């Protein structure tokens, strides 16, 4: 019999970290660890960190400092740092923070049980290697417990693109794809446990090459799985949006009409300095082709303002591109210099300028997103219900276009996919009415 131990994981950053945290919890489950929602009663605390922007490492050190009193009370408490800060800082974390017992980089999670055991035996453990094997293949089999209706599934990791601002190629390493058979098997298993929607994850997911037909081939293979109603994927680079994937958007009904396709800037000069390897015109033409295949697709993007060398005119070009595309959802950031990346060494745009540009961009994006959301009113959509809403009898779920939809109705169950008419648009959500109260879709 294994001893019950409590594990608290705090996850920062992207959805790939969310997936990794699930897998880490499962891997440690074999040693009797059960997840808890507070650090206060934990036997092990893991911070799954993100290094993409701003003083990420400093934030991790200050978060760790907050566990000092817990560790003083319970010297057996083990503290670990995982994720991209672990990869970037490595041994430095053990040097600077004596509270930390283990440091594990994103490519070494299959070694976590071994590292945890070392830590429990009083040693300090570190693994930030980039091994050749698929880390997920060496993690324990997933437990058979029922799951929520929607799941993330990492299919690709790493990046070979080297955008001049980005740490990912350094923290996550070169592009690696998981073989399609394994992804298909894992999806089947998730579906048996109640999952109806999967989001395929990768830093460059559309560069996936674990299937002879690329990501499009994988999507088509997954769409044949009985009981899997929805497929999404994120995040994509414009240069990897091939014809087959664009065609899949028009032909595979399970592939949802939502695409995260970051462009970062609308200025050709800035795009070149960013090493994005395409210009604004190529992006706009690509958007046209995607919309020709799937006219109602909702586009989402990422933007960086104040990239080194970005002039007022360059910034205007970004606003013009946003105007031309009409995004339904966007994330926008001030450029933050990341140590070790080429752009960090270049002359920087003053902070006040970045602030002003971010505000202007976000105002435009908010207006645009609201307009796209408002246009949903009166339309029909399937909603995959996930959890109870704010009022009695209310449930909330996601539309095909990934909007949150609140519906009040008799007997809507978690995991059900129901046809809904959108009745009202509010800040960040929609309200819908059930169309077929007695029949679930599919
Ligand atoms: N500064 C600001 N934003 C960044 N991103 C990546 N690196 C940086 C950086 N150094 C943003 C990009 C990317 C998203 C995940 O984070 O927009 O698409
Ligand atoms: Fe970073 Fe660019 Fe790779 Fe995306 S494509 S992970 S922004 S280097």
Coordinates of C-alpha atoms and ligand atoms in Angstrom, one line a residue:
X1 CA 0.0 0.0 0.0
X2 CA 1.3 3.5 -0.8
X3 CA 1.3 6.3 1.8
X4 CA -1.1 9.2 1.1
X5 CA 0.8 12.3 0.4
X6 CA -0.5 15.7 -0.6
X7 CA 0.7 17.5 -3.7
X8 CA 0.1 21.2 -4.5
X9 CA 0.9 22.3 -8.0
X10 CA 0.7 26.0 -9.1
X11 CA 0.6 26.4 -12.8
X12 CA 1.7 29.6 -14.6
X13 CA 1.6 30.5 -18.3
X14 CA 0.3 28.6 -21.3
X15 CA -2.0 25.6 -21.8
X16 CA 0.9 23.3 -22.4
X17 CA 1.9 23.9 -18.7
X18 CA -1.7 23.0 -17.7
X19 CA -1.4 19.7 -19.5
X20 CA 2.1 19.1 -18.1
X21 CA 0.9 19.8 -14.6
X22 CA -1.9 17.1 -15.1
X23 CA 0.7 14.6 -16.2
X24 CA 3.1 15.4 -13.4
X25 CA 0.3 15.0 -10.8
X26 CA -0.6 11.6 -12.4
X27 CA 3.1 10.5 -12.5
X28 CA 3.5 11.3 -8.8
X29 CA 0.1 9.6 -8.1
X30 CA 2.1 6.4 -8.3
X31 CA 4.0 7.4 -5.2
X32 CA 0.7 8.1 -3.3
X33 CA 0.5 11.8 -4.0
X34 CA -3.0 13.2 -4.2
X35 CA -3.6 16.8 -5.4
X36 CA -4.7 19.5 -2.9
X37 CA -5.8 23.0 -3.6
X38 CA -3.7 24.8 -1.0
X39 CA 0.0 24.8 -0.2
X40 CA -0.8 24.8 3.6
X41 CA -1.2 21.1 4.0
X42 CA 1.0 19.9 1.2
X43 CA 3.8 17.4 1.4
X44 CA 5.1 18.6 -1.9
X45 CA 4.8 22.0 -3.6
X46 CA 5.5 22.2 -7.4
X47 CA 5.7 25.5 -9.2
X48 CA 5.2 24.9 -12.9
X49 CA 6.7 28.1 -14.2
X50 CA 6.6 30.3 -17.4
X51 CA 9.5 32.3 -18.7
X52 CA 7.9 34.0 -21.7
X53 CA 7.6 37.6 -20.4
X54 CA 8.8 40.0 -17.7
X55 CA 10.9 39.2 -14.7
X56 CA 9.6 35.6 -14.6
X57 CA 12.5 34.3 -12.6
X58 CA 12.3 37.1 -10.0
X59 CA 8.6 36.3 -9.6
X60 CA 9.4 32.6 -8.9
X61 CA 12.0 33.6 -6.3
X62 CA 9.6 35.8 -4.5
X63 CA 6.9 33.1 -4.6
X64 CA 9.3 30.6 -3.2
X65 CA 10.2 33.0 -0.4
X66 CA 6.6 32.9 0.7
X67 CA 6.9 29.2 1.5
X68 CA 9.7 29.8 4.0
X69 CA 7.4 29.7 7.1
X70 CA 5.7 26.6 5.8
X71 CA 9.0 24.8 5.4
X72 CA 10.1 26.0 8.9
X73 CA 7.0 24.4 10.4
X74 CA 7.3 21.2 8.4
X75 CA 10.9 20.4 7.4
X76 CA 9.6 17.4 5.5
X77 CA 7.8 19.6 3.0
X78 CA 9.5 19.2 -0.4
X79 CA 9.5 22.2 -2.9
X80 CA 10.1 21.8 -6.6
X81 CA 10.4 24.2 -9.5
X82 CA 9.3 22.9 -13.0
X83 CA 8.7 24.5 -16.3
X84 CA 10.5 27.0 -18.4
X85 CA 12.1 29.0 -15.5
X86 CA 13.5 25.7 -14.2
X87 CA 15.0 25.1 -17.7
X88 CA 16.4 28.6 -18.1
X89 CA 17.8 29.1 -14.5
X90 CA 18.7 25.5 -13.8
X91 CA 21.3 25.1 -11.0
X92 CA 21.1 28.8 -10.2
X93 CA 17.7 28.1 -8.5
X94 CA 19.3 25.6 -6.1
X95 CA 22.2 28.1 -5.4
X96 CA 19.9 31.1 -4.8
X97 CA 17.0 29.4 -3.0
X98 CA 18.0 26.9 -0.3
X99 CA 14.3 26.0 0.2
X100 CA 14.2 24.3 -3.2
X101 CA 14.6 20.5 -3.2
X102 CA 14.2 19.7 -6.9
X103 CA 14.4 21.5 -10.2
X104 CA 13.0 19.8 -13.3
X105 CA 12.9 21.1 -16.9
X106 CA 9.9 20.6 -19.2
X107 CA 11.6 17.8 -21.1
X108 CA 12.4 15.7 -18.0
X109 CA 9.0 15.1 -16.4
X110 CA 9.3 11.4 -16.9
X111 CA 12.1 11.5 -14.4
X112 CA 10.0 13.3 -11.8
X113 CA 9.1 10.3 -9.6
X114 CA 12.8 9.5 -9.3
X115 CA 13.7 13.1 -8.5
X116 CA 10.9 13.2 -5.9
X117 CA 12.2 10.1 -4.2
X118 CA 15.7 11.6 -4.1
X119 CA 14.3 14.7 -2.6
X120 CA 12.4 12.7 0.1
X121 CA 15.7 11.0 0.9
X122 CA 17.2 14.4 1.7
X123 CA 19.1 15.1 -1.6
X124 CA 18.6 18.1 -3.8
X125 CA 17.8 16.9 -7.3
X126 CA 18.2 18.6 -10.7
X127 CA 17.3 17.6 -14.3
X128 CA 17.2 20.0 -17.2
X129 CA 18.4 17.7 -20.0
X130 CA 16.9 17.6 -23.4
X131 CA 16.6 13.8 -23.9
X132 CA 15.8 12.3 -27.3
X133 CA 12.8 10.3 -26.2
X134 CA 9.1 11.4 -25.9
X135 CA 8.8 12.3 -22.2
X136 CA 5.1 11.4 -22.3
X137 CA 5.8 7.9 -23.4
X138 CA 7.8 7.3 -20.3
X139 CA 5.2 8.8 -17.9
X140 CA 2.9 6.4 -16.1
X141 CA -0.3 5.3 -17.9
X142 CA -3.1 7.7 -17.3
X143 CA -5.5 6.8 -14.5
X144 CA -9.0 5.8 -15.6
X145 CA -10.9 8.4 -13.6
X146 CA -13.8 10.2 -15.2
X147 CA -12.9 13.6 -16.7
X148 CA -14.5 16.9 -17.6
X149 CA -15.8 17.2 -21.1
X150 CA -12.8 19.2 -22.5
X151 CA -9.2 18.2 -22.4
X152 CA -5.8 19.5 -23.5
X153 CA -3.4 17.1 -25.3
X154 CA 0.2 18.1 -26.1
X155 CA 1.2 16.7 -29.5
X156 CA 4.2 18.9 -30.4
X157 CA 6.8 20.7 -28.3
X158 CA 9.6 23.1 -29.0
X159 CA 10.3 25.6 -31.7
X160 CA 12.9 26.0 -34.5
X161 CA 11.6 29.5 -35.6
X162 CA 13.8 31.7 -33.4
X163 CA 11.6 34.8 -33.4
X164 CA 14.0 37.5 -32.1
X165 CA 11.9 38.2 -29.0
X166 CA 11.2 34.7 -27.8
X167 CA 12.7 32.3 -25.3
X168 CA 10.8 29.2 -26.3
X169 CA 13.4 27.8 -28.7
X170 CA 15.9 28.0 -25.7
X171 CA 13.6 26.7 -22.9
X172 CA 11.6 24.1 -24.8
X173 CA 14.3 23.1 -27.4
X174 CA 13.9 22.0 -31.0
X175 CA 10.5 21.0 -32.5
X176 CA 9.5 17.4 -31.6
X177 CA 6.2 15.7 -32.6
X178 CA 4.5 12.9 -30.8
X179 CA 3.7 9.9 -33.1
X180 CA 0.1 10.0 -34.3
X181 CA -0.7 6.5 -32.9
X182 CA 0.1 7.6 -29.4
X183 CA -2.0 10.7 -29.7
X184 CA -4.9 8.7 -31.2
X185 CA -4.6 6.1 -28.3
X186 CA -4.5 8.8 -25.7
X187 CA -7.5 10.6 -27.3
X188 CA -9.5 7.3 -27.3
X189 CA -8.7 6.8 -23.7
X190 CA -9.8 10.4 -22.9
X191 CA -13.1 9.9 -24.8
X192 CA -13.8 6.7 -22.8
X193 CA -13.4 8.8 -19.7
X194 CA -16.0 11.4 -20.8
X195 CA -14.0 13.8 -22.9
X196 CA -15.9 15.2 -25.9
X197 CA -13.5 18.0 -27.0
X198 CA -9.8 18.0 -27.3
X199 CA -7.4 20.9 -27.8
X200 CA -4.2 19.7 -29.5
X201 CA -1.3 21.8 -28.1
X202 CA 2.1 22.7 -29.4
X203 CA 4.3 25.8 -29.4
X204 CA 4.1 25.3 -33.2
X205 CA 1.3 22.9 -33.4
X206 CA 0.7 23.3 -37.1
X207 CA 4.3 22.3 -37.8
X208 CA 3.3 18.8 -36.4
X209 CA 4.8 16.0 -38.3
X210 CA 4.0 12.9 -36.3
X211 CA 1.4 11.9 -39.0
X212 CA 2.3 11.6 -42.7
X213 CA -0.4 14.1 -43.5
X214 CA 0.8 16.6 -40.9
X215 CA -1.6 18.2 -38.5
X216 CA -4.4 17.9 -41.0
X217 CA -3.8 14.2 -41.2
X218 CA -3.9 13.9 -37.4
X219 CA -7.1 16.0 -37.2
X220 CA -8.8 13.8 -39.8
X221 CA -7.7 10.6 -38.0
X222 CA -9.0 12.0 -34.7
X223 CA -12.3 13.0 -36.3
X224 CA -13.1 9.3 -36.9
X225 CA -13.1 8.5 -33.2
X226 CA -16.6 7.8 -32.1
X227 CA -17.8 10.1 -29.3
X228 CA -15.2 12.8 -29.9
X229 CA -17.3 15.8 -31.0
X230 CA -14.8 18.7 -31.2
X231 CA -11.2 19.2 -32.1
X232 CA -9.3 22.4 -31.6
X233 CA -5.5 23.2 -31.9
X234 CA -3.2 25.9 -30.7
X235 CA -0.9 27.7 -31.3
X236 CA 0.0 28.2 -35.0
X237 CA 2.6 30.0 -37.0
X238 CA 1.3 31.6 -40.2
X239 CA 4.1 30.0 -42.3
X240 CA 3.0 26.4 -41.3
X241 CA -0.6 26.9 -42.3
X242 CA -0.5 24.6 -45.3
X243 CA -3.2 23.9 -47.9
X244 CA -4.2 20.6 -46.3
X245 CA -4.9 22.2 -42.9
X246 CA -6.8 25.0 -44.5
X247 CA -8.9 22.5 -46.5
X248 CA -9.6 20.5 -43.2
X249 CA -11.2 23.6 -41.8
X250 CA -13.7 23.5 -44.6
X251 CA -14.2 19.7 -44.6
X252 CA -13.9 18.3 -41.1
X253 CA -17.1 19.1 -39.1
X254 CA -15.4 18.2 -35.8
X255 CA -12.7 20.9 -36.4
X256 CA -14.1 24.0 -34.6
X257 CA -14.3 27.3 -36.4
X258 CA -11.7 29.0 -34.3
X259 CA -8.0 29.7 -35.1
X260 CA -5.3 31.3 -33.0
X261 CA -2.9 32.7 -35.6
X262 CA -0.5 35.2 -34.1
X263 CA 1.1 37.8 -36.4
X264 CA 2.7 40.0 -33.6
X265 CA 2.9 43.1 -35.8
X266 CA 1.4 44.7 -38.9
X267 CA 4.7 46.4 -40.0
X268 CA 6.9 44.7 -42.5
X269 CA 10.0 46.4 -41.1
X270 CA 9.1 45.1 -37.6
X271 CA 8.1 41.6 -38.8
X272 CA 11.6 41.4 -40.5
X273 CA 13.4 42.5 -37.4
X274 CA 11.3 40.0 -35.4
X275 CA 12.5 37.2 -37.8
X276 CA 8.9 36.2 -38.5
X277 CA 9.8 35.3 -42.2
X278 CA 6.6 36.7 -43.7
X279 CA 5.2 40.1 -44.3
X280 CA 1.8 41.7 -43.5
X281 CA 0.4 41.2 -47.0
X282 CA 1.2 37.4 -46.9
X283 CA -0.6 37.2 -43.6
X284 CA -3.7 39.0 -44.9
X285 CA -3.7 36.7 -48.0
X286 CA -3.5 33.7 -45.7
X287 CA -6.5 34.9 -43.7
X288 CA -8.4 35.3 -46.9
X289 CA -7.7 31.7 -47.9
X290 CA -8.7 30.4 -44.5
X291 CA -11.9 32.4 -44.6
X292 CA -12.7 31.1 -48.1
X293 CA -12.5 27.5 -46.7
X294 CA -14.5 28.3 -43.5
X295 CA -16.3 31.7 -43.8
X296 CA -17.4 31.9 -40.2
X297 CA -14.0 31.1 -38.6
X298 CA -13.2 33.2 -35.6
X299 CA -9.6 34.4 -35.7
X300 CA -7.5 35.1 -32.6
X301 CA -4.0 36.6 -32.4
X302 CA -1.1 37.8 -30.3
X303 CA 0.5 41.2 -30.7
X304 CA 3.7 42.7 -29.3
X305 CA 4.0 46.5 -29.0
X306 CA 7.2 48.4 -28.5
X307 CA 9.4 45.8 -30.1
X308 CA 13.0 47.4 -30.4
X309 CA 13.0 49.8 -33.3
X310 CA 9.1 50.0 -33.6
X311 CA 8.3 53.6 -34.8
X312 CA 5.0 55.4 -34.5
X313 CA 4.4 54.6 -38.2
X314 CA 5.1 50.9 -37.6
X315 CA 2.6 50.9 -34.8
X316 CA 0.0 52.5 -37.1
X317 CA 0.6 49.6 -39.5
X318 CA -0.3 47.2 -36.7
X319 CA -3.6 49.0 -36.0
X320 CA -4.3 48.9 -39.8
X321 CA -3.8 45.2 -39.9
X322 CA -6.1 44.6 -36.9
X323 CA -8.7 46.7 -38.7
X324 CA -8.4 44.6 -41.8
X325 CA -8.6 41.2 -40.1
X326 CA -11.3 41.7 -37.5
X327 CA -10.2 39.5 -34.7
X328 CA -12.7 37.8 -32.4
X329 CA -10.1 37.4 -29.6
X330 CA -6.6 38.7 -29.0
X331 CA -3.8 38.9 -26.6
X332 CA -1.5 41.9 -26.6
X333 CA 1.7 42.5 -24.7
X334 CA 4.4 45.1 -24.2
X335 CA 7.7 43.9 -25.5
X336 CA 9.8 42.6 -22.6
X337 CA 13.5 41.9 -23.2
X338 CA 14.3 38.2 -22.5
X339 CA 17.9 37.5 -21.6
X340 CA 19.7 35.5 -24.3
X341 CA 17.4 36.5 -27.2
X342 CA 18.7 38.7 -30.0
X343 CA 16.2 41.6 -29.5
X344 CA 17.1 42.0 -25.9
X345 CA 20.4 43.6 -27.0
X346 CA 18.9 46.2 -29.3
X347 CA 18.0 49.8 -28.4
X348 CA 14.6 49.7 -26.5
X349 CA 11.4 51.7 -27.0
X350 CA 10.7 53.9 -24.0
X351 CA 8.3 52.4 -21.4
X352 CA 5.8 55.3 -21.6
X353 CA 5.6 54.8 -25.4
X354 CA 4.9 51.1 -25.0
X355 CA 2.2 51.9 -22.4
X356 CA 0.4 54.3 -24.7
X357 CA 0.6 51.9 -27.7
X358 CA -0.7 49.0 -25.7
X359 CA -3.6 51.1 -24.5
X360 CA -4.5 52.2 -28.0
X361 CA -4.2 48.6 -29.4
X362 CA -6.2 47.1 -26.6
X363 CA -9.0 49.6 -27.0
X364 CA -9.3 48.7 -30.7
X365 CA -9.1 45.0 -30.0
X366 CA -11.8 45.2 -27.3
X367 CA -14.2 47.1 -29.6
X368 CA -13.5 44.5 -32.4
X369 CA -14.0 41.5 -30.1
X370 CA -17.2 42.9 -28.8
X371 CA -18.5 43.5 -32.3
X372 CA -17.7 39.9 -33.4
X373 CA -19.4 38.6 -30.2
X374 CA -22.4 40.8 -30.7
X375 CA -22.9 39.4 -34.2
X376 CA -23.5 36.0 -32.7
X377 CA -26.9 37.2 -31.4
X378 CA -29.7 35.4 -33.2
X379 CA -27.4 32.6 -34.5
X380 CA -27.6 29.0 -33.5
X381 CA -24.6 27.1 -32.1
X382 CA -23.8 23.9 -30.3
X383 CA -22.7 24.5 -26.7
X384 CA -20.6 22.0 -24.8
X385 CA -21.7 22.4 -21.2
X386 CA -18.9 22.5 -18.6
X387 CA -20.1 23.7 -15.2
X388 CA -22.9 25.4 -13.3
X389 CA -23.4 29.1 -13.9
X390 CA -24.1 31.9 -11.5
X391 CA -27.8 31.4 -10.9
X392 CA -29.8 28.3 -10.0
X393 CA -30.6 26.1 -13.0
X394 CA -27.9 27.9 -15.1
X395 CA -25.1 26.1 -16.9
X396 CA -22.1 27.5 -18.8
X397 CA -20.4 26.0 -21.7
X398 CA -18.4 26.9 -24.8
X399 CA -19.8 27.7 -28.2
X400 CA -18.2 26.4 -31.4
X401 CA -16.4 29.8 -31.6
X402 CA -15.2 29.4 -28.0
X403 CA -17.4 32.0 -26.5
X404 CA -18.7 31.3 -23.0
X405 CA -22.5 30.8 -23.2
X406 CA -24.8 30.9 -20.2
X407 CA -28.0 28.9 -20.5
X408 CA -30.8 28.4 -18.0
X409 CA -32.8 25.3 -18.7
X410 CA -34.2 22.1 -17.3
X411 CA -31.7 19.2 -16.8
X412 CA -28.7 20.4 -18.7
X413 CA -25.9 18.1 -17.7
X414 CA -22.1 18.6 -17.6
X415 CA -20.6 17.2 -20.8
X416 CA -23.7 17.5 -22.8
X417 CA -23.6 19.1 -26.2
X418 CA -26.9 21.0 -26.9
X419 CA -28.2 23.2 -29.7
X420 CA -28.6 26.8 -28.5
X421 CA -29.9 30.1 -30.0
X422 CA -27.8 33.1 -28.8
X423 CA -30.2 35.6 -27.3
X424 CA -27.9 38.3 -25.8
X425 CA -24.3 39.5 -25.7
X426 CA -22.7 40.7 -22.5
X427 CA -19.2 41.6 -21.4
X428 CA -17.1 38.5 -22.2
X429 CA -20.0 36.1 -22.5
X430 CA -23.2 35.3 -24.3
X431 CA -26.6 34.2 -23.1
X432 CA -28.4 31.5 -25.0
X433 CA -31.6 29.5 -25.0
X434 CA -32.0 25.8 -25.6
X435 CA -33.4 24.9 -28.9
X436 CA -34.0 21.2 -28.4
X437 CA -34.7 20.7 -24.7
X438 CA -35.3 17.0 -25.1
X439 CA -32.5 16.0 -27.5
X440 CA -28.7 16.3 -27.2
X441 CA -26.8 16.8 -30.4
X442 CA -24.9 13.7 -31.6
Ligands
LIG1 N1 7.8 40.1 -24.9 C1 6.5 40.3 -25.1 N2 5.7 39.3 -25.6 C2 6.2 38.2 -25.9 N3 5.7 37.0 -26.4 C3 6.6 36.1 -26.6 N4 7.8 36.7 -26.2 C4 7.6 37.9 -25.8 C5 8.4 39.0 -25.3 N5 9.7 38.8 -25.1 C6 4.2 36.9 -26.7 C7 4.0 36.7 -28.2 C8 3.7 35.2 -28.3 C9 2.9 35.0 -26.9 C10 2.8 33.6 -26.5 O1 3.7 35.8 -26.0 O2 3.0 37.5 -28.7 O3 2.9 34.9 -29.4
LIG2 FE1 8.4 31.8 -29.9 FE2 8.3 32.5 -32.5 FE3 8.6 29.9 -31.8 FE4 6.3 31.1 -31.4 S1 7.2 30.8 -33.4 S2 7.4 29.8 -29.9 S3 6.9 33.2 -30.9 S4 10.1 31.6 -31.5

